Amino acid sequence: MIDENVQREIINHRSLRHPNIVRFKEVILTPTHLAIVMEYAYGGELFERICNAGRFSENEARFFFQQLISGVSYCHAMANFKSSCCSQSSVLHSQPKSTVGTPAYIAPEVLLKKEYDGKIADVWSCGVTLYVMLVGAYPFEDPEGPRNFRKTIQRILSVQYSIPDYVHISPECQHLISGIFVADPAKRITIPEIRNHEWFLKNLPADLMEENTTNKPYEEPDQPMQSNDEIMRIIEEATIPVAGARSFNQYLTGSLDIDDDMEDDLESDPDLDIDSSGEIVYAM
């Protein structure tokens, strides 16, 4: 469904110029889809690399986490949108009130459908990515039922996680993780505090060290790209209904509607529905 949110996210992504963020190239319209052409990331998805490796060493996890935090910090500095981070995808929103995503990465305050600070919620998501790199599993999945998404949500709300005995990480790394996985957003560590944490600063690449010192986000030089006018023209053309097209609702397989008192209702609410992919969508 092409609406103002799609338009806004495309325009926002077009403005991003950072070495740790996949660059926008152009928008094209096919007979059936509005397609976004992105920079080719030859290294593949982080999630795929984790799956192939099983899990990363602490030094390797730190290397990728430093890049992740640098990119997220840059997005926050842009102040135009909220970025939702996970190792598989990135979803941009201008108004942090509705949610689309995988439960494993979502902060408690977002699951509770309360108004929230997107920057602080991003810290939680980044922490999940760090944990997955170090452990090779999601922090809040039920070991006895990893595909039970209701259990995952319950464990997120109660911040129920642990570091397995077979995973040996430094006390400094454990300290950082414990500062990230805090249910109260007001007490959670912030991105600037992460960037000054002793574990994060160890073996920090020179370009990121300079970024930390100057407190100015690095931006790559401008490159020729589609104009905003051209993008808007293509998006407008994409909104014209195609004869015989199925309605958007026909593609939806299920949604999860969570009330503010979700802790009490998760098991009893017959309207809760999560499909096998674990994707949840909140319609506000």
GROMACS .gro file of C-alpha atoms in nm:
model
  284
    1MET     CA    1   0.000   0.000   0.000
    2ILE     CA    2   0.160   0.326  -0.114
    3ASP     CA    3   0.080   0.608   0.128
    4GLU     CA    4   0.244   0.912   0.287
    5ASN     CA    5   0.448   0.687   0.518
    6VAL     CA    6   0.613   0.513   0.224
    7GLN     CA    7   0.679   0.848   0.061
    8ARG     CA    8   0.830   0.992   0.378
    9GLU     CA    9   1.054   0.692   0.441
   10ILE     CA   10   1.189   0.697   0.086
   11ILE     CA   11   1.268   1.069   0.104
   12ASN     CA   12   1.427   1.026   0.447
   13HIS     CA   13   1.642   0.737   0.331
   14ARG     CA   14   1.753   0.933   0.028
   15SER     CA   15   1.906   1.195   0.259
   16LEU     CA   16   2.125   0.948   0.452
   17ARG     CA   17   2.497   0.960   0.375
   18HIS     CA   18   2.693   0.744   0.616
   19PRO     CA   19   2.943   0.462   0.557
   20ASN     CA   20   2.752   0.226   0.788
   21ILE     CA   21   2.413   0.281   0.624
   22VAL     CA   22   2.319   0.119   0.292
   23ARG     CA   23   2.277   0.398   0.040
   24PHE     CA   24   1.958   0.474  -0.147
   25LYS     CA   25   2.003   0.471  -0.525
   26GLU     CA   26   1.668   0.518  -0.697
   27VAL     CA   27   1.299   0.433  -0.708
   28ILE     CA   28   1.155   0.251  -1.006
   29LEU     CA   29   0.801   0.146  -1.092
   30THR     CA   30   0.731  -0.196  -1.240
   31PRO     CA   31   0.390  -0.320  -1.360
   32THR     CA   32   0.330  -0.472  -1.016
   33HIS     CA   33   0.566  -0.307  -0.764
   34LEU     CA   34   0.723   0.014  -0.647
   35ALA     CA   35   1.088  -0.090  -0.615
   36ILE     CA   36   1.366   0.079  -0.419
   37VAL     CA   37   1.715   0.023  -0.558
   38MET     CA   38   1.979   0.015  -0.284
   39GLU     CA   39   2.357   0.007  -0.268
   40TYR     CA   40   2.490  -0.347  -0.307
   41ALA     CA   41   2.622  -0.472   0.029
   42TYR     CA   42   2.860  -0.743  -0.088
   43GLY     CA   43   2.916  -0.876   0.264
   44GLY     CA   44   2.557  -0.996   0.290
   45GLU     CA   45   2.324  -0.969   0.587
   46LEU     CA   46   2.467  -0.967   0.938
   47PHE     CA   47   2.208  -1.224   1.043
   48GLU     CA   48   2.328  -1.462   0.772
   49ARG     CA   49   2.689  -1.425   0.887
   50ILE     CA   50   2.587  -1.502   1.245
   51CYS     CA   51   2.399  -1.812   1.130
   52ASN     CA   52   2.702  -1.933   0.934
   53ALA     CA   53   2.941  -1.870   1.223
   54GLY     CA   54   2.713  -1.989   1.501
   55ARG     CA   55   2.817  -1.686   1.705
   56PHE     CA   56   3.091  -1.424   1.700
   57SER     CA   57   3.388  -1.375   1.927
   58GLU     CA   58   3.360  -1.077   2.160
   59ASN     CA   59   3.606  -0.876   1.951
   60GLU     CA   60   3.422  -0.948   1.628
   61ALA     CA   61   3.085  -0.866   1.786
   62ARG     CA   62   3.230  -0.538   1.916
   63PHE     CA   63   3.358  -0.449   1.568
   64PHE     CA   64   3.010  -0.479   1.416
   65PHE     CA   65   2.839  -0.324   1.718
   66GLN     CA   66   3.061  -0.016   1.690
   67GLN     CA   67   2.953   0.029   1.329
   68LEU     CA   68   2.588  -0.028   1.419
   69ILE     CA   69   2.595   0.234   1.695
   70SER     CA   70   2.774   0.479   1.466
   71GLY     CA   71   2.501   0.441   1.203
   72VAL     CA   72   2.217   0.464   1.455
   73SER     CA   73   2.376   0.769   1.618
   74TYR     CA   74   2.392   0.935   1.277
   75CYS     CA   75   2.024   0.862   1.216
   76HIS     CA   76   1.935   1.011   1.552
   77ALA     CA   77   2.138   1.321   1.473
   78MET     CA   78   1.932   1.368   1.158
   79ALA     CA   79   1.633   1.408   1.393
   80ASN     CA   80   1.381   1.343   1.115
   81PHE     CA   81   1.284   0.986   1.184
   82LYS     CA   82   1.311   0.689   1.410
   83SER     CA   83   1.516   0.388   1.302
   84SER     CA   84   1.427   0.041   1.421
   85CYS     CA   85   1.738  -0.173   1.425
   86CYS     CA   86   1.780  -0.541   1.397
   87SER     CA   87   2.029  -0.767   1.228
   88GLN     CA   88   1.788  -0.855   0.945
   89SER     CA   89   1.628  -0.528   0.843
   90SER     CA   90   1.572  -0.162   0.915
   91VAL     CA   91   1.233   0.010   0.929
   92LEU     CA   92   1.204   0.389   0.941
   93HIS     CA   93   0.921   0.579   1.105
   94SER     CA   94   0.867   0.950   1.150
   95GLN     CA   95   0.624   0.915   1.440
   96PRO     CA   96   0.709   0.648   1.699
   97LYS     CA   97   0.364   0.527   1.795
   98SER     CA   98   0.277   0.236   1.567
   99THR     CA   99   0.493  -0.073   1.529
  100VAL     CA  100   0.589  -0.317   1.258
  101GLY     CA  101   0.854  -0.574   1.325
  102THR     CA  102   0.975  -0.895   1.483
  103PRO     CA  103   0.893  -0.929   1.856
  104ALA     CA  104   1.244  -1.041   1.950
  105TYR     CA  105   1.390  -0.694   1.885
  106ILE     CA  106   1.114  -0.470   2.021
  107ALA     CA  107   1.153  -0.276   2.346
  108PRO     CA  108   0.898  -0.327   2.628
  109GLU     CA  109   0.756   0.023   2.607
  110VAL     CA  110   0.682  -0.027   2.237
  111LEU     CA  111   0.504  -0.357   2.298
  112LEU     CA  112   0.287  -0.186   2.557
  113LYS     CA  113   0.165   0.058   2.290
  114LYS     CA  114   0.261   0.361   2.495
  115GLU     CA  115   0.412   0.674   2.349
  116TYR     CA  116   0.785   0.627   2.362
  117ASP     CA  117   1.120   0.783   2.279
  118GLY     CA  118   1.232   0.615   1.957
  119LYS     CA  119   1.599   0.680   2.033
  120ILE     CA  120   1.580   0.495   2.364
  121ALA     CA  121   1.380   0.211   2.207
  122ASP     CA  122   1.656   0.178   1.946
  123VAL     CA  123   1.908   0.115   2.225
  124TRP     CA  124   1.714  -0.198   2.324
  125SER     CA  125   1.705  -0.321   1.963
  126CYS     CA  126   2.080  -0.264   1.927
  127GLY     CA  127   2.130  -0.462   2.248
  128VAL     CA  128   1.937  -0.755   2.105
  129THR     CA  129   2.163  -0.749   1.800
  130LEU     CA  130   2.472  -0.747   2.024
  131TYR     CA  131   2.338  -1.041   2.225
  132VAL     CA  132   2.259  -1.239   1.909
  133MET     CA  133   2.612  -1.183   1.781
  134LEU     CA  134   2.765  -1.302   2.109
  135VAL     CA  135   2.533  -1.594   2.187
  136GLY     CA  136   2.389  -1.701   1.853
  137ALA     CA  137   2.032  -1.690   1.989
  138TYR     CA  138   1.772  -1.430   2.080
  139PRO     CA  139   1.787  -1.312   2.442
  140PHE     CA  140   1.416  -1.338   2.522
  141GLU     CA  141   1.313  -1.654   2.341
  142ASP     CA  142   1.183  -1.937   2.559
  143PRO     CA  143   1.445  -2.215   2.527
  144GLU     CA  144   1.166  -2.475   2.538
  145GLY     CA  145   0.953  -2.297   2.278
  146PRO     CA  146   1.157  -2.054   2.067
  147ARG     CA  147   0.869  -2.005   1.821
  148ASN     CA  148   0.623  -1.919   2.096
  149PHE     CA  149   0.601  -1.545   2.035
  150ARG     CA  150   0.365  -1.483   2.326
  151LYS     CA  151   0.625  -1.629   2.560
  152THR     CA  152   0.889  -1.410   2.394
  153ILE     CA  153   0.679  -1.101   2.458
  154GLN     CA  154   0.622  -1.199   2.821
  155ARG     CA  155   0.996  -1.248   2.871
  156ILE     CA  156   1.070  -0.911   2.711
  157LEU     CA  157   0.826  -0.737   2.945
  158SER     CA  158   0.984  -0.903   3.249
  159VAL     CA  159   1.341  -0.861   3.109
  160GLN     CA  160   1.399  -1.234   3.150
  161TYR     CA  161   1.728  -1.327   2.986
  162SER     CA  162   2.063  -1.481   3.076
  163ILE     CA  163   2.408  -1.538   2.930
  164PRO     CA  164   2.459  -1.915   2.877
  165ASP     CA  165   2.745  -2.076   3.069
  166TYR     CA  166   2.919  -2.176   2.747
  167VAL     CA  167   2.949  -1.810   2.637
  168HIS     CA  168   3.242  -1.634   2.800
  169ILE     CA  169   3.230  -1.256   2.775
  170SER     CA  170   3.412  -0.989   2.970
  171PRO     CA  171   3.261  -0.816   3.276
  172GLU     CA  172   3.266  -0.490   3.078
  173CYS     CA  173   3.052  -0.645   2.805
  174GLN     CA  174   2.811  -0.788   3.062
  175HIS     CA  175   2.789  -0.444   3.225
  176LEU     CA  176   2.694  -0.284   2.892
  177ILE     CA  177   2.429  -0.546   2.816
  178SER     CA  178   2.276  -0.507   3.163
  179GLY     CA  179   2.256  -0.132   3.104
  180ILE     CA  180   2.075  -0.186   2.775
  181PHE     CA  181   1.818  -0.442   2.889
  182VAL     CA  182   1.638  -0.218   3.136
  183ALA     CA  183   1.257  -0.211   3.122
  184ASP     CA  184   1.228   0.152   3.234
  185PRO     CA  185   1.336   0.365   2.934
  186ALA     CA  186   1.435   0.649   3.169
  187LYS     CA  187   1.693   0.424   3.336
  188ARG     CA  188   1.825   0.261   3.017
  189ILE     CA  189   2.169   0.356   2.889
  190THR     CA  190   2.164   0.604   2.599
  191ILE     CA  191   2.349   0.597   2.267
  192PRO     CA  192   2.595   0.873   2.379
  193GLU     CA  193   2.663   0.677   2.697
  194ILE     CA  194   2.723   0.359   2.495
  195ARG     CA  195   2.973   0.546   2.280
  196ASN     CA  196   3.167   0.641   2.592
  197HIS     CA  197   3.146   0.298   2.754
  198GLU     CA  198   3.485   0.133   2.811
  199TRP     CA  199   3.383  -0.186   2.628
  200PHE     CA  200   3.269   0.009   2.322
  201LEU     CA  201   3.585   0.223   2.313
  202LYS     CA  202   3.821  -0.076   2.306
  203ASN     CA  203   3.979  -0.123   1.960
  204LEU     CA  204   3.758   0.156   1.821
  205PRO     CA  205   3.851   0.217   1.453
  206ALA     CA  206   4.021   0.550   1.382
  207ASP     CA  207   3.733   0.697   1.183
  208LEU     CA  208   3.486   0.616   1.461
  209MET     CA  209   3.729   0.750   1.721
  210GLU     CA  210   3.738   1.082   1.537
  211GLU     CA  211   3.358   1.081   1.518
  212ASN     CA  212   3.343   1.019   1.895
  213THR     CA  213   3.594   1.293   1.969
  214THR     CA  214   3.440   1.565   1.753
  215ASN     CA  215   3.082   1.455   1.835
  216LYS     CA  216   2.995   1.521   1.471
  217PRO     CA  217   2.845   1.246   1.255
  218TYR     CA  218   3.052   1.151   0.953
  219GLU     CA  219   2.886   1.210   0.617
  220GLU     CA  220   2.995   1.074   0.283
  221PRO     CA  221   3.016   1.318  -0.009
  222ASP     CA  222   2.704   1.384  -0.212
  223GLN     CA  223   2.655   1.160  -0.515
  224PRO     CA  224   2.433   1.213  -0.819
  225MET     CA  225   2.094   1.059  -0.751
  226GLN     CA  226   1.728   1.082  -0.839
  227SER     CA  227   1.574   1.419  -0.762
  228ASN     CA  228   1.298   1.452  -0.506
  229ASP     CA  229   1.066   1.568  -0.785
  230GLU     CA  230   1.134   1.253  -0.987
  231ILE     CA  231   1.078   1.033  -0.681
  232MET     CA  232   0.750   1.207  -0.601
  233ARG     CA  233   0.632   1.165  -0.960
  234ILE     CA  234   0.702   0.790  -0.951
  235ILE     CA  235   0.535   0.747  -0.613
  236GLU     CA  236   0.229   0.938  -0.730
  237GLU     CA  237   0.207   0.715  -1.037
  238ALA     CA  238   0.235   0.410  -0.810
  239THR     CA  239  -0.077   0.514  -0.618
  240ILE     CA  240  -0.296   0.478  -0.927
  241PRO     CA  241  -0.495   0.152  -0.881
  242VAL     CA  242  -0.416  -0.129  -1.121
  243ALA     CA  243  -0.715  -0.307  -1.274
  244GLY     CA  244  -0.767  -0.648  -1.121
  245ALA     CA  245  -0.525  -0.590  -0.834
  246ARG     CA  246  -0.604  -0.764  -0.507
  247SER     CA  247  -0.678  -0.543  -0.209
  248PHE     CA  248  -0.402  -0.494   0.044
  249ASN     CA  249  -0.606  -0.660   0.318
  250GLN     CA  250  -0.611  -0.986   0.124
  251TYR     CA  251  -0.236  -1.017   0.177
  252LEU     CA  252  -0.248  -0.982   0.554
  253THR     CA  253  -0.223  -1.311   0.742
  254GLY     CA  254  -0.279  -1.190   1.095
  255SER     CA  255  -0.204  -0.918   1.346
  256LEU     CA  256  -0.134  -0.883   1.713
  257ASP     CA  257  -0.333  -0.624   1.904
  258ILE     CA  258  -0.183  -0.559   2.246
  259ASP     CA  259  -0.366  -0.361   2.511
  260ASP     CA  260  -0.191  -0.154   2.777
  261ASP     CA  261  -0.261  -0.425   3.035
  262MET     CA  262  -0.097  -0.683   2.811
  263GLU     CA  263   0.077  -0.866   3.091
  264ASP     CA  264  -0.262  -0.991   3.218
  265ASP     CA  265  -0.424  -1.050   2.880
  266LEU     CA  266  -0.157  -1.221   2.671
  267GLU     CA  267  -0.279  -1.571   2.748
  268SER     CA  268  -0.651  -1.495   2.772
  269ASP     CA  269  -0.722  -1.262   2.479
  270PRO     CA  270  -0.879  -1.469   2.197
  271ASP     CA  271  -0.818  -1.189   1.947
  272LEU     CA  272  -0.439  -1.217   1.965
  273ASP     CA  273  -0.300  -1.362   1.645
  274ILE     CA  274   0.064  -1.401   1.544
  275ASP     CA  275   0.147  -1.577   1.223
  276SER     CA  276   0.426  -1.831   1.187
  277SER     CA  277   0.676  -1.570   1.070
  278GLY     CA  278   0.656  -1.388   1.400
  279GLU     CA  279   0.582  -1.059   1.228
  280ILE     CA  280   0.349  -0.832   1.424
  281VAL     CA  281   0.165  -0.524   1.305
  282TYR     CA  282  -0.012  -0.275   1.526
  283ALA     CA  283  -0.279  -0.071   1.351
  284MET     CA  284  -0.319   0.249   1.547
   0.00000   0.00000   0.00000
